[in-house]
Amino acid sequence: MALLDGKKLLITGVLMDSSIAFHVAKIAQEEGAQVVLTSFGRTMKITQTIAKRLPETPPVIELDVTNQEHLDTLADRAREHLDGLDGVLHSIGFAPQGAFNFMEATWEDVSQALHASAYSLKALATASLPLMSAGGSVVGLTFDAKFAWPVYDWMGVAKAAFESTSRYLARDLGSKQIRCNLVSAGPVRTTAAKSIPGFEQFENTWNERAPLGWDVKDPVPPARACAALLSDWFPATTGEIVHVDGGVHAMGQ
């Protein structure tokens, strides 16, 4: 039996075939899962085009996680393609450029980052609940928020909130036998990364600091971790952050 045989998954954040989310979808299909993607606005066409590069072209439904109407209708619209959900991947992050200047960022900048990049985990999980049953899994992607990273600024604060949100979801979804875990990935050259000014500071040093080495052009290792957490192989694991970063998180400076 394949790792995700018969699973029905909702996957957000597929914008490039180099993204972690794309490779989660690819691995999921290869491992027997049925997949539905989400996108919204001007990126819908991009996601629909990239979806054709997967082993099977999945449907793409519209979802802006900051739009309450989209969230309220998500379950009904997903039900047109799936009769239930076994797992959801949260691969969403956004911060306006002002949020990457910690001291000068406005509350408007910060609130957008927190809404799209942290609160959205709870919003997506809640919107998916009508379709999820016991054994379900919510998985999100983070970038280790224990530290004050160069250039990351309020996005780093949003990731800290995101990680805390995952723990509270683990607490409140546990009674429904639904897990919530995160994968803390090392830097991968994605659309999100390109939007961070100075991201090359991570790219240029991560491989040197990682005991196992690190390839910023390889999204497969964190994608495999996400697929594993979406499977039945971690039935008693929730509220966890799995680091897939070549070991950098465990090293001193």
PDB file of C-alpha atoms in Angstrom:
ATOM      1  CA  MET A   1       0.000   0.000   0.000  1.00  0.00           C
ATOM      2  CA  ALA A   2       1.317   3.462  -0.896  1.00  0.00           C
ATOM      3  CA  LEU A   3       1.958   6.029   1.847  1.00  0.00           C
ATOM      4  CA  LEU A   4      -1.131   8.136   1.074  1.00  0.00           C
ATOM      5  CA  ASP A   5      -3.286   5.525  -0.622  1.00  0.00           C
ATOM      6  CA  GLY A   6      -6.899   6.706  -0.740  1.00  0.00           C
ATOM      7  CA  LYS A   7      -6.213   9.988   1.054  1.00  0.00           C
ATOM      8  CA  LYS A   8      -8.011  13.137  -0.032  1.00  0.00           C
ATOM      9  CA  LEU A   9      -5.913  16.273   0.360  1.00  0.00           C
ATOM     10  CA  LEU A  10      -6.375  20.018  -0.026  1.00  0.00           C
ATOM     11  CA  ILE A  11      -3.114  21.734  -0.910  1.00  0.00           C
ATOM     12  CA  THR A  12      -2.582  25.491  -0.919  1.00  0.00           C
ATOM     13  CA  GLY A  13       0.306  27.545  -2.254  1.00  0.00           C
ATOM     14  CA  VAL A  14       1.173  25.905  -5.597  1.00  0.00           C
ATOM     15  CA  LEU A  15       2.595  28.734  -7.731  1.00  0.00           C
ATOM     16  CA  MET A  16       5.763  27.241  -9.239  1.00  0.00           C
ATOM     17  CA  ASP A  17       6.923  23.728  -9.960  1.00  0.00           C
ATOM     18  CA  SER A  18       9.919  24.546  -7.774  1.00  0.00           C
ATOM     19  CA  SER A  19       7.749  25.192  -4.711  1.00  0.00           C
ATOM     20  CA  ILE A  20       7.488  22.904  -1.708  1.00  0.00           C
ATOM     21  CA  ALA A  21       3.695  22.785  -2.117  1.00  0.00           C
ATOM     22  CA  PHE A  22       3.998  21.590  -5.729  1.00  0.00           C
ATOM     23  CA  HIS A  23       6.236  18.733  -4.639  1.00  0.00           C
ATOM     24  CA  VAL A  24       3.904  17.828  -1.780  1.00  0.00           C
ATOM     25  CA  ALA A  25       1.115  17.540  -4.366  1.00  0.00           C
ATOM     26  CA  LYS A  26       3.361  15.501  -6.683  1.00  0.00           C
ATOM     27  CA  ILE A  27       4.486  13.109  -3.960  1.00  0.00           C
ATOM     28  CA  ALA A  28       0.918  12.815  -2.684  1.00  0.00           C
ATOM     29  CA  GLN A  29      -0.380  11.784  -6.091  1.00  0.00           C
ATOM     30  CA  GLU A  30       2.499   9.357  -6.581  1.00  0.00           C
ATOM     31  CA  GLU A  31       1.660   7.862  -3.181  1.00  0.00           C
ATOM     32  CA  GLY A  32      -1.996   7.319  -4.020  1.00  0.00           C
ATOM     33  CA  ALA A  33      -3.751  10.485  -2.840  1.00  0.00           C
ATOM     34  CA  GLN A  34      -6.474  12.487  -4.545  1.00  0.00           C
ATOM     35  CA  VAL A  35      -5.509  16.158  -4.564  1.00  0.00           C
ATOM     36  CA  VAL A  36      -7.335  19.475  -4.905  1.00  0.00           C
ATOM     37  CA  LEU A  37      -5.359  22.716  -5.143  1.00  0.00           C
ATOM     38  CA  THR A  38      -6.352  26.242  -4.150  1.00  0.00           C
ATOM     39  CA  SER A  39      -5.448  29.627  -5.563  1.00  0.00           C
ATOM     40  CA  PHE A  40      -7.114  33.000  -6.030  1.00  0.00           C
ATOM     41  CA  GLY A  41      -7.226  36.195  -8.051  1.00  0.00           C
ATOM     42  CA  ARG A  42      -4.570  36.735 -10.680  1.00  0.00           C
ATOM     43  CA  THR A  43      -2.620  33.676  -9.559  1.00  0.00           C
ATOM     44  CA  MET A  44      -5.464  31.269 -10.439  1.00  0.00           C
ATOM     45  CA  LYS A  45      -4.276  30.950 -14.030  1.00  0.00           C
ATOM     46  CA  ILE A  46      -0.694  30.390 -12.880  1.00  0.00           C
ATOM     47  CA  THR A  47      -1.754  27.598 -10.528  1.00  0.00           C
ATOM     48  CA  GLN A  48      -3.956  26.010 -13.197  1.00  0.00           C
ATOM     49  CA  THR A  49      -1.018  26.006 -15.616  1.00  0.00           C
ATOM     50  CA  ILE A  50       1.434  24.592 -13.072  1.00  0.00           C
ATOM     51  CA  ALA A  51      -1.129  21.956 -12.038  1.00  0.00           C
ATOM     52  CA  LYS A  52      -0.817  20.401 -15.495  1.00  0.00           C
ATOM     53  CA  ARG A  53       2.791  19.464 -14.647  1.00  0.00           C
ATOM     54  CA  LEU A  54       1.629  17.112 -11.898  1.00  0.00           C
ATOM     55  CA  PRO A  55       1.190  13.397 -12.645  1.00  0.00           C
ATOM     56  CA  GLU A  56      -2.570  14.023 -12.817  1.00  0.00           C
ATOM     57  CA  THR A  57      -4.074  17.480 -13.317  1.00  0.00           C
ATOM     58  CA  PRO A  58      -6.065  18.273 -10.150  1.00  0.00           C
ATOM     59  CA  PRO A  59      -8.943  20.736  -9.874  1.00  0.00           C
ATOM     60  CA  VAL A  60      -8.111  24.224  -8.586  1.00  0.00           C
ATOM     61  CA  ILE A  61     -10.655  26.005  -6.406  1.00  0.00           C
ATOM     62  CA  GLU A  62     -10.568  29.643  -5.381  1.00  0.00           C
ATOM     63  CA  LEU A  63      -9.456  30.440  -1.845  1.00  0.00           C
ATOM     64  CA  ASP A  64      -8.136  33.674  -0.417  1.00  0.00           C
ATOM     65  CA  VAL A  65      -7.574  32.840   3.250  1.00  0.00           C
ATOM     66  CA  THR A  66      -8.204  36.474   4.210  1.00  0.00           C
ATOM     67  CA  ASN A  67     -11.639  36.432   2.512  1.00  0.00           C
ATOM     68  CA  GLN A  68     -14.334  35.219   4.910  1.00  0.00           C
ATOM     69  CA  GLU A  69     -16.779  34.407   2.114  1.00  0.00           C
ATOM     70  CA  HIS A  70     -14.201  32.116   0.510  1.00  0.00           C
ATOM     71  CA  LEU A  71     -13.635  30.411   3.859  1.00  0.00           C
ATOM     72  CA  ASP A  72     -17.343  30.055   4.602  1.00  0.00           C
ATOM     73  CA  THR A  73     -17.974  28.317   1.279  1.00  0.00           C
ATOM     74  CA  LEU A  74     -14.762  26.283   1.081  1.00  0.00           C
ATOM     75  CA  ALA A  75     -16.220  23.002   2.308  1.00  0.00           C
ATOM     76  CA  ASP A  76     -19.154  23.129  -0.127  1.00  0.00           C
ATOM     77  CA  ARG A  77     -16.907  23.983  -3.066  1.00  0.00           C
ATOM     78  CA  ALA A  78     -14.331  21.325  -2.163  1.00  0.00           C
ATOM     79  CA  ARG A  79     -17.167  18.811  -1.824  1.00  0.00           C
ATOM     80  CA  GLU A  80     -17.774  19.173  -5.561  1.00  0.00           C
ATOM     81  CA  HIS A  81     -14.484  17.313  -6.079  1.00  0.00           C
ATOM     82  CA  LEU A  82     -13.980  15.311  -2.877  1.00  0.00           C
ATOM     83  CA  ASP A  83     -16.403  13.498  -0.593  1.00  0.00           C
ATOM     84  CA  GLY A  84     -14.220  14.273   2.405  1.00  0.00           C
ATOM     85  CA  LEU A  85     -10.802  15.490   3.493  1.00  0.00           C
ATOM     86  CA  ASP A  86      -8.017  13.583   5.196  1.00  0.00           C
ATOM     87  CA  GLY A  87      -5.452  16.353   5.163  1.00  0.00           C
ATOM     88  CA  VAL A  88      -4.750  20.008   4.459  1.00  0.00           C
ATOM     89  CA  LEU A  89      -1.448  21.659   3.607  1.00  0.00           C
ATOM     90  CA  HIS A  90      -1.040  25.309   4.604  1.00  0.00           C
ATOM     91  CA  SER A  91       1.677  26.766   2.382  1.00  0.00           C
ATOM     92  CA  ILE A  92       0.675  30.413   2.534  1.00  0.00           C
ATOM     93  CA  GLY A  93       2.558  33.516   3.538  1.00  0.00           C
ATOM     94  CA  PHE A  94       2.342  37.173   2.690  1.00  0.00           C
ATOM     95  CA  ALA A  95       3.737  40.405   4.054  1.00  0.00           C
ATOM     96  CA  PRO A  96       3.815  43.811   2.356  1.00  0.00           C
ATOM     97  CA  GLN A  97       7.258  45.221   1.687  1.00  0.00           C
ATOM     98  CA  GLY A  98       6.937  47.606   4.642  1.00  0.00           C
ATOM     99  CA  ALA A  99       6.855  44.624   7.006  1.00  0.00           C
ATOM    100  CA  PHE A 100      10.482  43.855   6.155  1.00  0.00           C
ATOM    101  CA  ASN A 101      11.650  46.970   7.973  1.00  0.00           C
ATOM    102  CA  PHE A 102      11.093  46.138  11.623  1.00  0.00           C
ATOM    103  CA  MET A 103      11.435  49.600  13.143  1.00  0.00           C
ATOM    104  CA  GLU A 104       9.510  51.501  10.478  1.00  0.00           C
ATOM    105  CA  ALA A 105       6.706  49.065   9.671  1.00  0.00           C
ATOM    106  CA  THR A 106       3.194  50.373  10.251  1.00  0.00           C
ATOM    107  CA  TRP A 107       0.422  48.447  11.985  1.00  0.00           C
ATOM    108  CA  GLU A 108      -1.262  48.146   8.600  1.00  0.00           C
ATOM    109  CA  ASP A 109       1.830  46.343   7.286  1.00  0.00           C
ATOM    110  CA  VAL A 110       2.077  44.141  10.354  1.00  0.00           C
ATOM    111  CA  SER A 111      -1.617  43.293  10.539  1.00  0.00           C
ATOM    112  CA  GLN A 112      -1.612  42.122   6.920  1.00  0.00           C
ATOM    113  CA  ALA A 113       1.351  39.868   7.611  1.00  0.00           C
ATOM    114  CA  LEU A 114      -0.251  38.393  10.746  1.00  0.00           C
ATOM    115  CA  HIS A 115      -3.613  37.865   9.058  1.00  0.00           C
ATOM    116  CA  ALA A 116      -2.289  36.145   5.927  1.00  0.00           C
ATOM    117  CA  SER A 117       0.629  34.304   7.503  1.00  0.00           C
ATOM    118  CA  ALA A 118      -0.544  33.299  11.001  1.00  0.00           C
ATOM    119  CA  TYR A 119      -4.291  33.628  11.633  1.00  0.00           C
ATOM    120  CA  SER A 120      -4.872  31.961   8.252  1.00  0.00           C
ATOM    121  CA  LEU A 121      -3.776  28.601   9.691  1.00  0.00           C
ATOM    122  CA  LYS A 122      -6.666  28.658  12.135  1.00  0.00           C
ATOM    123  CA  ALA A 123      -9.005  30.019   9.450  1.00  0.00           C
ATOM    124  CA  LEU A 124      -8.084  27.291   6.963  1.00  0.00           C
ATOM    125  CA  ALA A 125      -8.361  24.532   9.562  1.00  0.00           C
ATOM    126  CA  THR A 126     -11.781  25.764  10.686  1.00  0.00           C
ATOM    127  CA  ALA A 127     -13.030  26.066   7.102  1.00  0.00           C
ATOM    128  CA  SER A 128     -11.887  22.507   6.382  1.00  0.00           C
ATOM    129  CA  LEU A 129     -13.427  20.919   9.473  1.00  0.00           C
ATOM    130  CA  PRO A 130     -16.834  20.090   7.933  1.00  0.00           C
ATOM    131  CA  LEU A 131     -15.048  17.726   5.542  1.00  0.00           C
ATOM    132  CA  MET A 132     -12.487  16.263   7.965  1.00  0.00           C
ATOM    133  CA  SER A 133     -12.940  13.221  10.139  1.00  0.00           C
ATOM    134  CA  ALA A 134     -10.959  11.465  12.846  1.00  0.00           C
ATOM    135  CA  GLY A 135      -7.413  10.773  11.711  1.00  0.00           C
ATOM    136  CA  GLY A 136      -7.197  14.002   9.725  1.00  0.00           C
ATOM    137  CA  SER A 137      -4.015  16.036   9.529  1.00  0.00           C
ATOM    138  CA  VAL A 138      -3.304  19.743   9.145  1.00  0.00           C
ATOM    139  CA  VAL A 139       0.276  20.503   8.101  1.00  0.00           C
ATOM    140  CA  GLY A 140       1.870  23.931   7.731  1.00  0.00           C
ATOM    141  CA  LEU A 141       5.223  25.231   6.539  1.00  0.00           C
ATOM    142  CA  THR A 142       7.282  27.539   8.722  1.00  0.00           C
ATOM    143  CA  PHE A 143      10.739  29.077   8.945  1.00  0.00           C
ATOM    144  CA  ASP A 144      12.238  28.615  12.406  1.00  0.00           C
ATOM    145  CA  ALA A 145      10.867  31.473  14.514  1.00  0.00           C
ATOM    146  CA  LYS A 146      13.096  30.984  17.568  1.00  0.00           C
ATOM    147  CA  PHE A 147      15.538  33.580  16.255  1.00  0.00           C
ATOM    148  CA  ALA A 148      15.575  37.166  15.029  1.00  0.00           C
ATOM    149  CA  TRP A 149      16.770  36.532  11.476  1.00  0.00           C
ATOM    150  CA  PRO A 150      18.359  39.150   9.214  1.00  0.00           C
ATOM    151  CA  VAL A 151      15.851  40.785   6.820  1.00  0.00           C
ATOM    152  CA  TYR A 152      12.878  38.632   7.971  1.00  0.00           C
ATOM    153  CA  ASP A 153      11.595  41.208  10.472  1.00  0.00           C
ATOM    154  CA  TRP A 154       7.791  41.201  10.939  1.00  0.00           C
ATOM    155  CA  MET A 155       7.451  38.069   8.839  1.00  0.00           C
ATOM    156  CA  GLY A 156       9.525  36.395  11.542  1.00  0.00           C
ATOM    157  CA  VAL A 157       7.078  37.654  14.155  1.00  0.00           C
ATOM    158  CA  ALA A 158       4.220  36.324  12.022  1.00  0.00           C
ATOM    159  CA  LYS A 159       5.929  32.922  11.853  1.00  0.00           C
ATOM    160  CA  ALA A 160       6.261  32.907  15.650  1.00  0.00           C
ATOM    161  CA  ALA A 161       2.513  33.536  15.849  1.00  0.00           C
ATOM    162  CA  PHE A 162       1.970  30.839  13.214  1.00  0.00           C
ATOM    163  CA  GLU A 163       3.886  28.297  15.285  1.00  0.00           C
ATOM    164  CA  SER A 164       1.923  29.207  18.405  1.00  0.00           C
ATOM    165  CA  THR A 165      -1.332  28.966  16.436  1.00  0.00           C
ATOM    166  CA  SER A 166      -0.395  25.416  15.436  1.00  0.00           C
ATOM    167  CA  ARG A 167       0.014  24.412  19.079  1.00  0.00           C
ATOM    168  CA  TYR A 168      -3.383  25.829  20.021  1.00  0.00           C
ATOM    169  CA  LEU A 169      -4.962  24.070  17.043  1.00  0.00           C
ATOM    170  CA  ALA A 170      -3.341  20.837  18.170  1.00  0.00           C
ATOM    171  CA  ARG A 171      -4.964  21.366  21.572  1.00  0.00           C
ATOM    172  CA  ASP A 172      -8.441  22.194  20.274  1.00  0.00           C
ATOM    173  CA  LEU A 173      -8.567  19.708  17.377  1.00  0.00           C
ATOM    174  CA  GLY A 174      -7.240  16.829  19.450  1.00  0.00           C
ATOM    175  CA  SER A 175     -10.676  15.922  20.748  1.00  0.00           C
ATOM    176  CA  LYS A 176     -11.711  15.378  17.115  1.00  0.00           C
ATOM    177  CA  GLN A 177      -8.620  13.180  16.561  1.00  0.00           C
ATOM    178  CA  ILE A 178      -7.244  15.711  14.070  1.00  0.00           C
ATOM    179  CA  ARG A 179      -3.536  16.495  14.215  1.00  0.00           C
ATOM    180  CA  CYS A 180      -1.770  19.778  13.505  1.00  0.00           C
ATOM    181  CA  ASN A 181       1.971  19.853  12.844  1.00  0.00           C
ATOM    182  CA  LEU A 182       4.496  22.069  11.093  1.00  0.00           C
ATOM    183  CA  VAL A 183       7.555  21.485   8.947  1.00  0.00           C
ATOM    184  CA  SER A 184      10.303  24.046   9.515  1.00  0.00           C
ATOM    185  CA  ALA A 185      12.131  24.095   6.196  1.00  0.00           C
ATOM    186  CA  GLY A 186      15.491  25.565   5.413  1.00  0.00           C
ATOM    187  CA  PRO A 187      15.539  28.277   2.732  1.00  0.00           C
ATOM    188  CA  VAL A 188      14.203  27.128  -0.624  1.00  0.00           C
ATOM    189  CA  ARG A 189      14.234  29.328  -3.706  1.00  0.00           C
ATOM    190  CA  THR A 190      10.484  29.866  -4.140  1.00  0.00           C
ATOM    191  CA  THR A 191       8.105  32.667  -5.092  1.00  0.00           C
ATOM    192  CA  ALA A 192       7.732  33.571  -1.410  1.00  0.00           C
ATOM    193  CA  ALA A 193      11.493  33.699  -0.955  1.00  0.00           C
ATOM    194  CA  LYS A 194      11.908  36.028  -3.909  1.00  0.00           C
ATOM    195  CA  SER A 195       9.570  38.518  -2.242  1.00  0.00           C
ATOM    196  CA  ILE A 196      11.894  38.846   0.778  1.00  0.00           C
ATOM    197  CA  PRO A 197      14.509  41.562   0.264  1.00  0.00           C
ATOM    198  CA  GLY A 198      17.973  40.229   1.039  1.00  0.00           C
ATOM    199  CA  PHE A 199      16.908  36.572   0.991  1.00  0.00           C
ATOM    200  CA  GLU A 200      20.239  35.704  -0.602  1.00  0.00           C
ATOM    201  CA  GLN A 201      21.807  36.167   2.857  1.00  0.00           C
ATOM    202  CA  PHE A 202      20.170  32.869   3.821  1.00  0.00           C
ATOM    203  CA  GLU A 203      20.999  31.188   0.540  1.00  0.00           C
ATOM    204  CA  ASN A 204      24.679  32.052   0.719  1.00  0.00           C
ATOM    205  CA  THR A 205      25.344  30.760   4.240  1.00  0.00           C
ATOM    206  CA  TRP A 206      22.890  27.945   4.966  1.00  0.00           C
ATOM    207  CA  ASN A 207      24.828  25.206   3.192  1.00  0.00           C
ATOM    208  CA  GLU A 208      27.971  26.140   5.124  1.00  0.00           C
ATOM    209  CA  ARG A 209      26.169  25.903   8.479  1.00  0.00           C
ATOM    210  CA  ALA A 210      24.177  22.728   7.806  1.00  0.00           C
ATOM    211  CA  PRO A 211      25.879  19.513   9.000  1.00  0.00           C
ATOM    212  CA  LEU A 212      24.077  17.606   6.240  1.00  0.00           C
ATOM    213  CA  GLY A 213      24.522  20.386   3.694  1.00  0.00           C
ATOM    214  CA  TRP A 214      21.627  22.215   2.080  1.00  0.00           C
ATOM    215  CA  ASP A 215      20.504  22.831  -1.496  1.00  0.00           C
ATOM    216  CA  VAL A 216      18.290  25.910  -1.802  1.00  0.00           C
ATOM    217  CA  LYS A 217      17.076  24.610  -5.162  1.00  0.00           C
ATOM    218  CA  ASP A 218      15.769  21.308  -3.761  1.00  0.00           C
ATOM    219  CA  PRO A 219      12.249  21.476  -2.273  1.00  0.00           C
ATOM    220  CA  VAL A 220      11.860  17.695  -2.080  1.00  0.00           C
ATOM    221  CA  PRO A 221      13.153  17.019   1.488  1.00  0.00           C
ATOM    222  CA  PRO A 222      10.609  19.297   3.222  1.00  0.00           C
ATOM    223  CA  ALA A 223       7.913  18.110   0.807  1.00  0.00           C
ATOM    224  CA  ARG A 224       8.558  14.505   1.856  1.00  0.00           C
ATOM    225  CA  ALA A 225       8.243  15.481   5.509  1.00  0.00           C
ATOM    226  CA  CYS A 226       4.893  17.135   4.792  1.00  0.00           C
ATOM    227  CA  ALA A 227       3.686  14.021   2.972  1.00  0.00           C
ATOM    228  CA  ALA A 228       4.725  11.849   5.917  1.00  0.00           C
ATOM    229  CA  LEU A 229       2.820  14.070   8.382  1.00  0.00           C
ATOM    230  CA  LEU A 230      -0.248  13.942   6.129  1.00  0.00           C
ATOM    231  CA  SER A 231      -0.107  10.144   6.220  1.00  0.00           C
ATOM    232  CA  ASP A 232      -1.124   7.715   8.961  1.00  0.00           C
ATOM    233  CA  TRP A 233       2.487   7.155  10.024  1.00  0.00           C
ATOM    234  CA  PHE A 234       2.355   9.822  12.776  1.00  0.00           C
ATOM    235  CA  PRO A 235      -0.965   8.977  14.468  1.00  0.00           C
ATOM    236  CA  ALA A 236       0.062  10.235  17.924  1.00  0.00           C
ATOM    237  CA  THR A 237       2.080  13.289  16.899  1.00  0.00           C
ATOM    238  CA  THR A 238       0.532  16.735  17.121  1.00  0.00           C
ATOM    239  CA  GLY A 239       1.684  20.234  18.044  1.00  0.00           C
ATOM    240  CA  GLU A 240       5.115  19.300  16.690  1.00  0.00           C
ATOM    241  CA  ILE A 241       7.595  21.204  14.502  1.00  0.00           C
ATOM    242  CA  VAL A 242       9.710  18.902  12.341  1.00  0.00           C
ATOM    243  CA  HIS A 243      12.910  20.605  11.209  1.00  0.00           C
ATOM    244  CA  VAL A 244      14.007  19.837   7.667  1.00  0.00           C
ATOM    245  CA  ASP A 245      16.891  22.274   7.377  1.00  0.00           C
ATOM    246  CA  GLY A 246      20.037  20.169   7.103  1.00  0.00           C
ATOM    247  CA  GLY A 247      20.483  20.445  10.879  1.00  0.00           C
ATOM    248  CA  VAL A 248      21.051  24.204  11.143  1.00  0.00           C
ATOM    249  CA  HIS A 249      18.460  24.559  13.946  1.00  0.00           C
ATOM    250  CA  ALA A 250      20.633  22.396  16.231  1.00  0.00           C
ATOM    251  CA  MET A 251      23.914  24.217  15.647  1.00  0.00           C
ATOM    252  CA  GLY A 252      25.435  27.174  17.496  1.00  0.00           C
ATOM    253  CA  GLN A 253      26.314  30.331  15.594  1.00  0.00           C
TER     254      GLN A 253
END
